[in-house]
PDB file of C-alpha atoms in Angstrom:
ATOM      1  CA  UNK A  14      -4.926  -2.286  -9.033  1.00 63.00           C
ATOM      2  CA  UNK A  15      -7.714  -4.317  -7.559  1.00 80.00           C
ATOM      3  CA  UNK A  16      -5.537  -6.569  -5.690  1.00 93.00           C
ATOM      4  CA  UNK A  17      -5.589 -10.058  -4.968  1.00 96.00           C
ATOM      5  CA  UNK A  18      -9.591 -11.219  -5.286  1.00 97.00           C
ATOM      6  CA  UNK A  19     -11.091 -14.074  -3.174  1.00 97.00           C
ATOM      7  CA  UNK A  20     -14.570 -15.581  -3.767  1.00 97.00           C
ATOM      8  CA  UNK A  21     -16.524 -16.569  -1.302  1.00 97.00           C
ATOM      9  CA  UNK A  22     -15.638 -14.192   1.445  1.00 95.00           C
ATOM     10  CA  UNK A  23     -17.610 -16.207   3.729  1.00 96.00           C
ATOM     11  CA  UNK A  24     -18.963 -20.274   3.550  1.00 96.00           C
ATOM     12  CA  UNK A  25     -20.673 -22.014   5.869  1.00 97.00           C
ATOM     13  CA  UNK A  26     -21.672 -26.098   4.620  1.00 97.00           C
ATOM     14  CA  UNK A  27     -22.594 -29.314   6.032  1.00 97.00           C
ATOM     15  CA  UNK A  28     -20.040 -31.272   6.538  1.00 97.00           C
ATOM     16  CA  UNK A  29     -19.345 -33.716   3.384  1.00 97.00           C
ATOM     17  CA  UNK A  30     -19.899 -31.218   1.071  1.00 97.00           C
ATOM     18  CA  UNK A  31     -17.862 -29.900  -1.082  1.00 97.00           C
ATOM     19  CA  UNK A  32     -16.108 -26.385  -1.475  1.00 98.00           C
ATOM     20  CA  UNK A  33     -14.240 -23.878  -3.849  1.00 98.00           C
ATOM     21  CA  UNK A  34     -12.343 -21.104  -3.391  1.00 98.00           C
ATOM     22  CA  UNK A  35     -11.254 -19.012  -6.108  1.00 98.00           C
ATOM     23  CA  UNK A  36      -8.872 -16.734  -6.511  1.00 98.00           C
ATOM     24  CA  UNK A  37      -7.999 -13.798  -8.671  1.00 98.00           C
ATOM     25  CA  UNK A  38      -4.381 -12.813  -8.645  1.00 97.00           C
ATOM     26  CA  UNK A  39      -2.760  -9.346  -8.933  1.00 96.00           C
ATOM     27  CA  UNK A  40      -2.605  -9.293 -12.954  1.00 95.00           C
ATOM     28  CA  UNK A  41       0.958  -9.532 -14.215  1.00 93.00           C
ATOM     29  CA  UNK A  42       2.205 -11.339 -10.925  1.00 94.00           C
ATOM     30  CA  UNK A  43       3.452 -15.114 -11.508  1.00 92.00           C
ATOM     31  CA  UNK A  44       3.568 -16.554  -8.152  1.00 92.00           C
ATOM     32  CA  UNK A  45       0.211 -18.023  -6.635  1.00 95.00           C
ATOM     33  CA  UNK A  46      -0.215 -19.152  -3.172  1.00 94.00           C
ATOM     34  CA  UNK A  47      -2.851 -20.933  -0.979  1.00 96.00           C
ATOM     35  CA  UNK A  48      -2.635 -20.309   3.036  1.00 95.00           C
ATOM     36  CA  UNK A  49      -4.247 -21.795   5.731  1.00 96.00           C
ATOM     37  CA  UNK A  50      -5.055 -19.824   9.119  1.00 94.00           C
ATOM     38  CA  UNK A  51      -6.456 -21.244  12.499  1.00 93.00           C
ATOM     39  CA  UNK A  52      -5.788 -20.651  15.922  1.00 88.00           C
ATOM     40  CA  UNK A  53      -4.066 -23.453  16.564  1.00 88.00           C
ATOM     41  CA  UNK A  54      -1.515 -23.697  13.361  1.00 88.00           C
ATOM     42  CA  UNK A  55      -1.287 -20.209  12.223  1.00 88.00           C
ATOM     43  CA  UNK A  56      -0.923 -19.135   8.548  1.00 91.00           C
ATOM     44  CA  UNK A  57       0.278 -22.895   6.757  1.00 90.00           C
ATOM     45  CA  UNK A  58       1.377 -23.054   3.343  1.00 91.00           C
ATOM     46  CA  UNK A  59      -0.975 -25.023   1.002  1.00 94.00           C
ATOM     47  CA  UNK A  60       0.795 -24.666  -2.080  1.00 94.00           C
ATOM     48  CA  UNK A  61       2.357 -22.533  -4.506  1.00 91.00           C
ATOM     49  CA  UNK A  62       2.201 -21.928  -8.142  1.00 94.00           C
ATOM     50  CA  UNK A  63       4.681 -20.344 -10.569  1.00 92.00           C
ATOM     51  CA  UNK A  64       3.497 -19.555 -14.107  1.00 93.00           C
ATOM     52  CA  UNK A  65       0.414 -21.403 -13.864  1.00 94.00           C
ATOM     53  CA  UNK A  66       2.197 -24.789 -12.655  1.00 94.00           C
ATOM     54  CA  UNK A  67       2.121 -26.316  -9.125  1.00 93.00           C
ATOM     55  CA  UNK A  68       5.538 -25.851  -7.541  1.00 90.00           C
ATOM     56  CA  UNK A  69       5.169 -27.288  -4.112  1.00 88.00           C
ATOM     57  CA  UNK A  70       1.879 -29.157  -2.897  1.00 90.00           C
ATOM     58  CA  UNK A  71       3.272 -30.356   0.575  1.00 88.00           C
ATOM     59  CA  UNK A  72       1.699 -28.578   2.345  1.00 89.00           C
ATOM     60  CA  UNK A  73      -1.590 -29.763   1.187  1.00 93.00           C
ATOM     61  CA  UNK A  74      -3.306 -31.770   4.508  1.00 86.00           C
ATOM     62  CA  UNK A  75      -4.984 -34.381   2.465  1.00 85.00           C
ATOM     63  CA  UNK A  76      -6.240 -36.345  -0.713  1.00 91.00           C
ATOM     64  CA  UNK A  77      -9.520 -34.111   0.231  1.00 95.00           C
ATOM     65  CA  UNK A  78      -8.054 -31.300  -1.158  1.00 97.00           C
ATOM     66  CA  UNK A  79      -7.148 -30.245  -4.664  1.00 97.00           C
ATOM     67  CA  UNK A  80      -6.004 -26.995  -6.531  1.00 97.00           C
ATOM     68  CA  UNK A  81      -5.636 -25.868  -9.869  1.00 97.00           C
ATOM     69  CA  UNK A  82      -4.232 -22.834 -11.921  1.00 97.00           C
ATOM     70  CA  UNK A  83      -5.746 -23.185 -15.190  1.00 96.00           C
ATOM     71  CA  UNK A  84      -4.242 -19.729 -16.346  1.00 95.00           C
ATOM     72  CA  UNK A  85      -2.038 -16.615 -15.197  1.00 95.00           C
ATOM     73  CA  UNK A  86      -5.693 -14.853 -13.868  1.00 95.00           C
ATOM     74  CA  UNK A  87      -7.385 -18.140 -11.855  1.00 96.00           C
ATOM     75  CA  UNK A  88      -6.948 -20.540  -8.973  1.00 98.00           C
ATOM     76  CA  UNK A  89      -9.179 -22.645  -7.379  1.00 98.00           C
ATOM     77  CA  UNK A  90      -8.862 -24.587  -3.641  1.00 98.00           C
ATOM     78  CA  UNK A  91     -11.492 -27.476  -3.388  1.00 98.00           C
ATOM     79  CA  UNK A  92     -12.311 -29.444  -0.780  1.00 97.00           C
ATOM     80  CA  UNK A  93     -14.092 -32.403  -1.536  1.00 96.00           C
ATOM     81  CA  UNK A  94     -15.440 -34.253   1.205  1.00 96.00           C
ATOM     82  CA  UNK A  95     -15.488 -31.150   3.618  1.00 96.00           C
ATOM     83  CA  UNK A  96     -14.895 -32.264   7.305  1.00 96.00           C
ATOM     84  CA  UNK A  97     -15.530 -29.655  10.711  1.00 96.00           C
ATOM     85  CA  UNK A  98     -11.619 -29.597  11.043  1.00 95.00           C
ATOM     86  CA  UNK A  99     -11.409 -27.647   7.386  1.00 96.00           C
ATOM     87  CA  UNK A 100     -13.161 -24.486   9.628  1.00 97.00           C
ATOM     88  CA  UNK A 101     -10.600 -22.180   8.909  1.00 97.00           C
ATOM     89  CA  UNK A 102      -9.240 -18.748   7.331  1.00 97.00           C
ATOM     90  CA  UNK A 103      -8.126 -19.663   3.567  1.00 98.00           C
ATOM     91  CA  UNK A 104      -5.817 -16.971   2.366  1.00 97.00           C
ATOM     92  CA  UNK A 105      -4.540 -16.385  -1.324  1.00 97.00           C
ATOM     93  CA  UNK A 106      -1.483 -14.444  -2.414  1.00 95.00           C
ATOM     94  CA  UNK A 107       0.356 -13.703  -5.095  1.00 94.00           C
ATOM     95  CA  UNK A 108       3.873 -12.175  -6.404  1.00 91.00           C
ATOM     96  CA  UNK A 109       6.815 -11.470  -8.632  1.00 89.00           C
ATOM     97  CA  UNK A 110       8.316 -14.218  -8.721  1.00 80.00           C
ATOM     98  CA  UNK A 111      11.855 -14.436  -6.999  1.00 72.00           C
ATOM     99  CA  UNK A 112      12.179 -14.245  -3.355  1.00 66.00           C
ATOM    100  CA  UNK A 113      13.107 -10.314  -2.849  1.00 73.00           C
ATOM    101  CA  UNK A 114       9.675  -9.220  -3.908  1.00 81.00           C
ATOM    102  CA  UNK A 115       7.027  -8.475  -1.953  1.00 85.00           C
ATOM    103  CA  UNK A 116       3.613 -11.128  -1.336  1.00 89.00           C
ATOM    104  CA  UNK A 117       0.258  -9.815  -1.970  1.00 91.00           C
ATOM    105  CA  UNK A 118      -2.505 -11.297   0.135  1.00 93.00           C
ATOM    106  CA  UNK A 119      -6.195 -11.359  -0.631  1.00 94.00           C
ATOM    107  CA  UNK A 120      -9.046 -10.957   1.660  1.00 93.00           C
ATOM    108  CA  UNK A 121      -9.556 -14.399   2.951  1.00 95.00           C
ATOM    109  CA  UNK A 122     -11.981 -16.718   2.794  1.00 97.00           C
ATOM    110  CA  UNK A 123     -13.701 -17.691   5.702  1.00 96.00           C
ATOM    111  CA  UNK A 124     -14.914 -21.721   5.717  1.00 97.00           C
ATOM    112  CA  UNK A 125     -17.021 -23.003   8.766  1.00 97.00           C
ATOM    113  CA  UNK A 126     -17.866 -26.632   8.023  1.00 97.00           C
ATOM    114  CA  UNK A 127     -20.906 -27.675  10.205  1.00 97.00           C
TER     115      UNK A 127
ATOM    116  CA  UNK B   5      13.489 -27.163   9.684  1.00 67.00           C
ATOM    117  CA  UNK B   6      12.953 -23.359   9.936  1.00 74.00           C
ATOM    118  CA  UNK B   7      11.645 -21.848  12.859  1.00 85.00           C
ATOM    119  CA  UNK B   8      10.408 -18.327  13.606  1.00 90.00           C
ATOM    120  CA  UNK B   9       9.314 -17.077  16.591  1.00 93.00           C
ATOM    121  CA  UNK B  10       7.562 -13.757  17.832  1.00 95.00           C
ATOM    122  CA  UNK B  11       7.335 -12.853  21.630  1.00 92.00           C
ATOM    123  CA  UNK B  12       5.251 -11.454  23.090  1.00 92.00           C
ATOM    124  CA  UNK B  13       2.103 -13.410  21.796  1.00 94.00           C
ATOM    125  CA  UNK B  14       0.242  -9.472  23.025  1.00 96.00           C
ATOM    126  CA  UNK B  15       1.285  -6.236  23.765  1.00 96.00           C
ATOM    127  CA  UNK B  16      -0.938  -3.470  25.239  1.00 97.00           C
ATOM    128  CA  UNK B  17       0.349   0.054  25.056  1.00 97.00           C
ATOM    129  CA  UNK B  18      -0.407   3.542  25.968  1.00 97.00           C
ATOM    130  CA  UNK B  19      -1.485   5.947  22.980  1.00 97.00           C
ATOM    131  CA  UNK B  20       1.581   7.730  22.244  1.00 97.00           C
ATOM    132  CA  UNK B  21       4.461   5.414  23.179  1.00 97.00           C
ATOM    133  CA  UNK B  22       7.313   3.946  20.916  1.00 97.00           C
ATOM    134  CA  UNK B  23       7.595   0.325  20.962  1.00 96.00           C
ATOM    135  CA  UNK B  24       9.606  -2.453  19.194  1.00 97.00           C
ATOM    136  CA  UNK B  25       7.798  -6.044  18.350  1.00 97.00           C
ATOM    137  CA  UNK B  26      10.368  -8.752  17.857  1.00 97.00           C
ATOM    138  CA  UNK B  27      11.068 -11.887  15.795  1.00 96.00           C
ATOM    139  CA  UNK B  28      13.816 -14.360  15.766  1.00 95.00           C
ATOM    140  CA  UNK B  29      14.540 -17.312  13.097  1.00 91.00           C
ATOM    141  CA  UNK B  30      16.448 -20.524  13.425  1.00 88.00           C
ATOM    142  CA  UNK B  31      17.957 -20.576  10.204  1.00 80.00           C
ATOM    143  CA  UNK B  32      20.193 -17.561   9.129  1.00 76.00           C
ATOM    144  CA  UNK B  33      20.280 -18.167   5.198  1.00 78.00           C
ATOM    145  CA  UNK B  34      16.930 -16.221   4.424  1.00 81.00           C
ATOM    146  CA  UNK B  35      16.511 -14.087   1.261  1.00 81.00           C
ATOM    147  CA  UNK B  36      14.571 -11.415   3.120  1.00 87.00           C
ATOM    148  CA  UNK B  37      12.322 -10.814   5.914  1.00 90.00           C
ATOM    149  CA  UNK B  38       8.966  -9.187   5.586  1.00 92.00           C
ATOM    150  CA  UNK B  39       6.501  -7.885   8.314  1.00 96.00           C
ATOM    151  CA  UNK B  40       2.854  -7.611   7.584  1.00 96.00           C
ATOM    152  CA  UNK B  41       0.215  -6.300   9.554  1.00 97.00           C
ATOM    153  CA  UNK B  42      -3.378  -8.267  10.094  1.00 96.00           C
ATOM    154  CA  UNK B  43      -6.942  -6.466  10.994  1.00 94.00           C
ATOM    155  CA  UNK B  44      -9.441  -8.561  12.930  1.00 89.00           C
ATOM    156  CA  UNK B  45     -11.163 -10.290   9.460  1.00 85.00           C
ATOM    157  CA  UNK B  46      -8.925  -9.264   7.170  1.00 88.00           C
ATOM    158  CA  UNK B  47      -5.902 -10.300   4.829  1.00 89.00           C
ATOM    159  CA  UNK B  48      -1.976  -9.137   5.555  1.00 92.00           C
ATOM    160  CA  UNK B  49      -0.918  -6.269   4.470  1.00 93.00           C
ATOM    161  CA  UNK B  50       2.916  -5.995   3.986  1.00 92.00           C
ATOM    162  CA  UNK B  51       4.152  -3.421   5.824  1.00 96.00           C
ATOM    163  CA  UNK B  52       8.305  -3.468   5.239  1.00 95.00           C
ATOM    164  CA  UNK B  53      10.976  -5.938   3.289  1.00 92.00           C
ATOM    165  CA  UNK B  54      14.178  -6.012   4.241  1.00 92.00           C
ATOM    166  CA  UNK B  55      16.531  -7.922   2.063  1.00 88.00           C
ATOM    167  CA  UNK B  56      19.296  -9.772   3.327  1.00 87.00           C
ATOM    168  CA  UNK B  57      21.999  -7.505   2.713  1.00 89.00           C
ATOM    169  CA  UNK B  58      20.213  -4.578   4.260  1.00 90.00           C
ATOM    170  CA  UNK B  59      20.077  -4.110   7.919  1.00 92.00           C
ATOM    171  CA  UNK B  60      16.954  -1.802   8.135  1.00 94.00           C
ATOM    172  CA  UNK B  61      13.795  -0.316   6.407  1.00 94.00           C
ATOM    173  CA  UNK B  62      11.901   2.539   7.162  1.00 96.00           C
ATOM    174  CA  UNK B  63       8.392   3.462   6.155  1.00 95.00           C
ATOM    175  CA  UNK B  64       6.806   6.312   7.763  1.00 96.00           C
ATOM    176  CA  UNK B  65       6.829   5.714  11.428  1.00 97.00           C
ATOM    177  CA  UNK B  66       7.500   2.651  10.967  1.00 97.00           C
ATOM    178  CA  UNK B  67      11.433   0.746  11.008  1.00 97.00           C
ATOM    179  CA  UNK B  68      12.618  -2.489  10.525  1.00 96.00           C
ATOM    180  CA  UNK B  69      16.113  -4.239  11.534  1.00 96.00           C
ATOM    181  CA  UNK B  70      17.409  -7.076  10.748  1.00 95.00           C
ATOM    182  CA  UNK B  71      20.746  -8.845  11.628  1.00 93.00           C
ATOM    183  CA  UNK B  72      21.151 -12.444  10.434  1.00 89.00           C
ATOM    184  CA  UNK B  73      24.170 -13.405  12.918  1.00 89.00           C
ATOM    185  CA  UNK B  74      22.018 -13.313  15.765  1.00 91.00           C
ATOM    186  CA  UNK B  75      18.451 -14.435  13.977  1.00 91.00           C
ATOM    187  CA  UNK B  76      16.300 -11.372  14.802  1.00 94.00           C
ATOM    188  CA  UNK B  77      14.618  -8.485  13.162  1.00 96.00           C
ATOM    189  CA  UNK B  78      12.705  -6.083  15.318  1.00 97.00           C
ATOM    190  CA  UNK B  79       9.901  -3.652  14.384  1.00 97.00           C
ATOM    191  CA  UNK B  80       9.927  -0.506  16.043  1.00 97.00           C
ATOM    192  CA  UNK B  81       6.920   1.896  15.584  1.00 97.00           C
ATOM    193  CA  UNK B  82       7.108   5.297  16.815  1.00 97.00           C
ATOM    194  CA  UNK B  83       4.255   7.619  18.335  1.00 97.00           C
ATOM    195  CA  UNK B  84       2.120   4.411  18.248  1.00 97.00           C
ATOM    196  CA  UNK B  85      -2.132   5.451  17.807  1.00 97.00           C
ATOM    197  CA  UNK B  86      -5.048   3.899  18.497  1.00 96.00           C
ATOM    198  CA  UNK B  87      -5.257   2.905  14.271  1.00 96.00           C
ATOM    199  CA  UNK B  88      -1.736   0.940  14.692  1.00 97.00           C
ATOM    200  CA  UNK B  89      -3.837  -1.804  16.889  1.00 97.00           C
ATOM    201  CA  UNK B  90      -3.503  -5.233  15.354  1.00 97.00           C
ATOM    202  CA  UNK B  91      -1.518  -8.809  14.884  1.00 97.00           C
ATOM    203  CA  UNK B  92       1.669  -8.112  13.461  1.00 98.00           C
ATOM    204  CA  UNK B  93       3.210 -10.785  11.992  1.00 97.00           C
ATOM    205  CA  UNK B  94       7.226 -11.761  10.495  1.00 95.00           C
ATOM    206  CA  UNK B  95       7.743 -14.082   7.743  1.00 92.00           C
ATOM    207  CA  UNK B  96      10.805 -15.185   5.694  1.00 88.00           C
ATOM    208  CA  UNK B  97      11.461 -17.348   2.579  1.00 81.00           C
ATOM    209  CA  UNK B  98      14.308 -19.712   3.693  1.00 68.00           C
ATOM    210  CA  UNK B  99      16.134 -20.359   0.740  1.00 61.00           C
ATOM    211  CA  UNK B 100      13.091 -20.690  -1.762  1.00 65.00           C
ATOM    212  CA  UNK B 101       9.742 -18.797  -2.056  1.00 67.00           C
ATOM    213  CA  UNK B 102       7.855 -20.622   0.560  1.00 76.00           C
ATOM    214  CA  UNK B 103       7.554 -17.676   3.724  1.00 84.00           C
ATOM    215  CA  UNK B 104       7.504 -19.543   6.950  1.00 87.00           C
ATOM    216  CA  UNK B 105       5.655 -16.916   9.640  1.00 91.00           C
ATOM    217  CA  UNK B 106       6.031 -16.262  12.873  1.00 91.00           C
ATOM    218  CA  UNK B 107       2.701 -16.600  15.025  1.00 88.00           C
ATOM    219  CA  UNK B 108       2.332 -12.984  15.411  1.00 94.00           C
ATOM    220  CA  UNK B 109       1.922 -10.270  18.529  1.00 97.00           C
ATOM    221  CA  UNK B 110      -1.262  -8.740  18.481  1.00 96.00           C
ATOM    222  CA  UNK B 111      -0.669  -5.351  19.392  1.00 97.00           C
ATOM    223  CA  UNK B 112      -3.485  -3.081  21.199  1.00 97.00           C
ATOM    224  CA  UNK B 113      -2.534   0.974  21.666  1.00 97.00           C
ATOM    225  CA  UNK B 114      -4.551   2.346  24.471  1.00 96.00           C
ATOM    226  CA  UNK B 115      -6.442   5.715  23.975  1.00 94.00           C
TER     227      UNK B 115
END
């Protein structure tokens, strides 16, 4: 298995621009996630899908940002305007779901906003 | 609101030595506990689950405890090498699938 696939690896962009992630999950896997990672916060929770449908969006800082699952094999994270304090380490996972199974994470994608 | 916590913050070690990294939680109704291990640039990898009815894990030379009453899980490694260098991190679901992880000990094994 390939694993879980993130596109870009890395982004750099002027602030006010905006930005997509995307994310391949593991195939068969039902759970999607979107992490956050800085220095200062650690890994945050973005929000979480389960069979394609957003579960839990708290986690997501602002209006800025949006995500969709528009099947079992696709996410995308944008941020639209991009600010400086978006510089960070976005991480996607996936999973089985239930909680006794084991997350999958993906590569990263590194986003400096200039 | 759910808490975990992972001290030390680093760790330096001679080649060669067994160690144990530790992490404690606030809330003792977790589903499991997972520890994952993070190269410089890189994603996690998951390194051991333990479930909440189990007390430990093993994989390789690696072992995992966890006891619930007191909110900790420790991760020993034994005959650490150079290759074992890295942040090591705990997470836990409490009481859905949202992990909550500890900040992590970034571990460095002297040659």
């Amino acid at each position: 298995d390939a694993g879980v696939i993130q596109s870009p690896r890395h982004e750099v962009t002027e602030m006010g621009q905006e930005v997509t992630l995307r994310c391949k999950p593991i195939s068969g896997h039902n759970s999607l996630f979107w992490y956050r990672q800085t220095m200062m916060r650690g890994l945050e929770l973005l929000i979480y899908f389960n069979n394609n449908v957003p579960i839990d969006d708290s986690g997501m800082p602002e209006d800025r940002f949006s995500a969709k699952m528009p099947n079992a094999s696709f996410s995308t994270l944008k941020i639209q305007p991009s600010e400086p304090r978006d510089s960070a380490v976005y991480f996607c996972a996936s999973s089985l779901t239930g909680t006794g199974n084991t997350i999958y994470f993906g590569e990263g994608s590194w986003l400096t906003v200039v | 609101k759910q808490e975990v916590t992972q001290i030390p913050a680093a760790l330096s070690v001679p080649e060669g030595e067994n160690l144990v990294l530790n992490c404690s939680f606030t809330d003792s109704a977790i589903y499991n506990l997972q520890w994952f291990r993070q190269d410089p640039g890189k994603g996690l990898t998951s390194l051991l689950l333990i479930q909440s009815s189990q007390r430990e894990q093993t994989s390789g030379r690696l072992n995992a405890s966890l006891d619930k009453s007191s909110g900790r899980s420790t991760l020993y490694i034994a005959a650490s090498q150079p290759g074992d260098s890295a942040t090591y991190l705990c997470a836990s679901p409490f009481g859905n699938e949202k992990l909550t992880f500890g900040t992590g000990t970034r571990l460095t094994i002297i040659p």
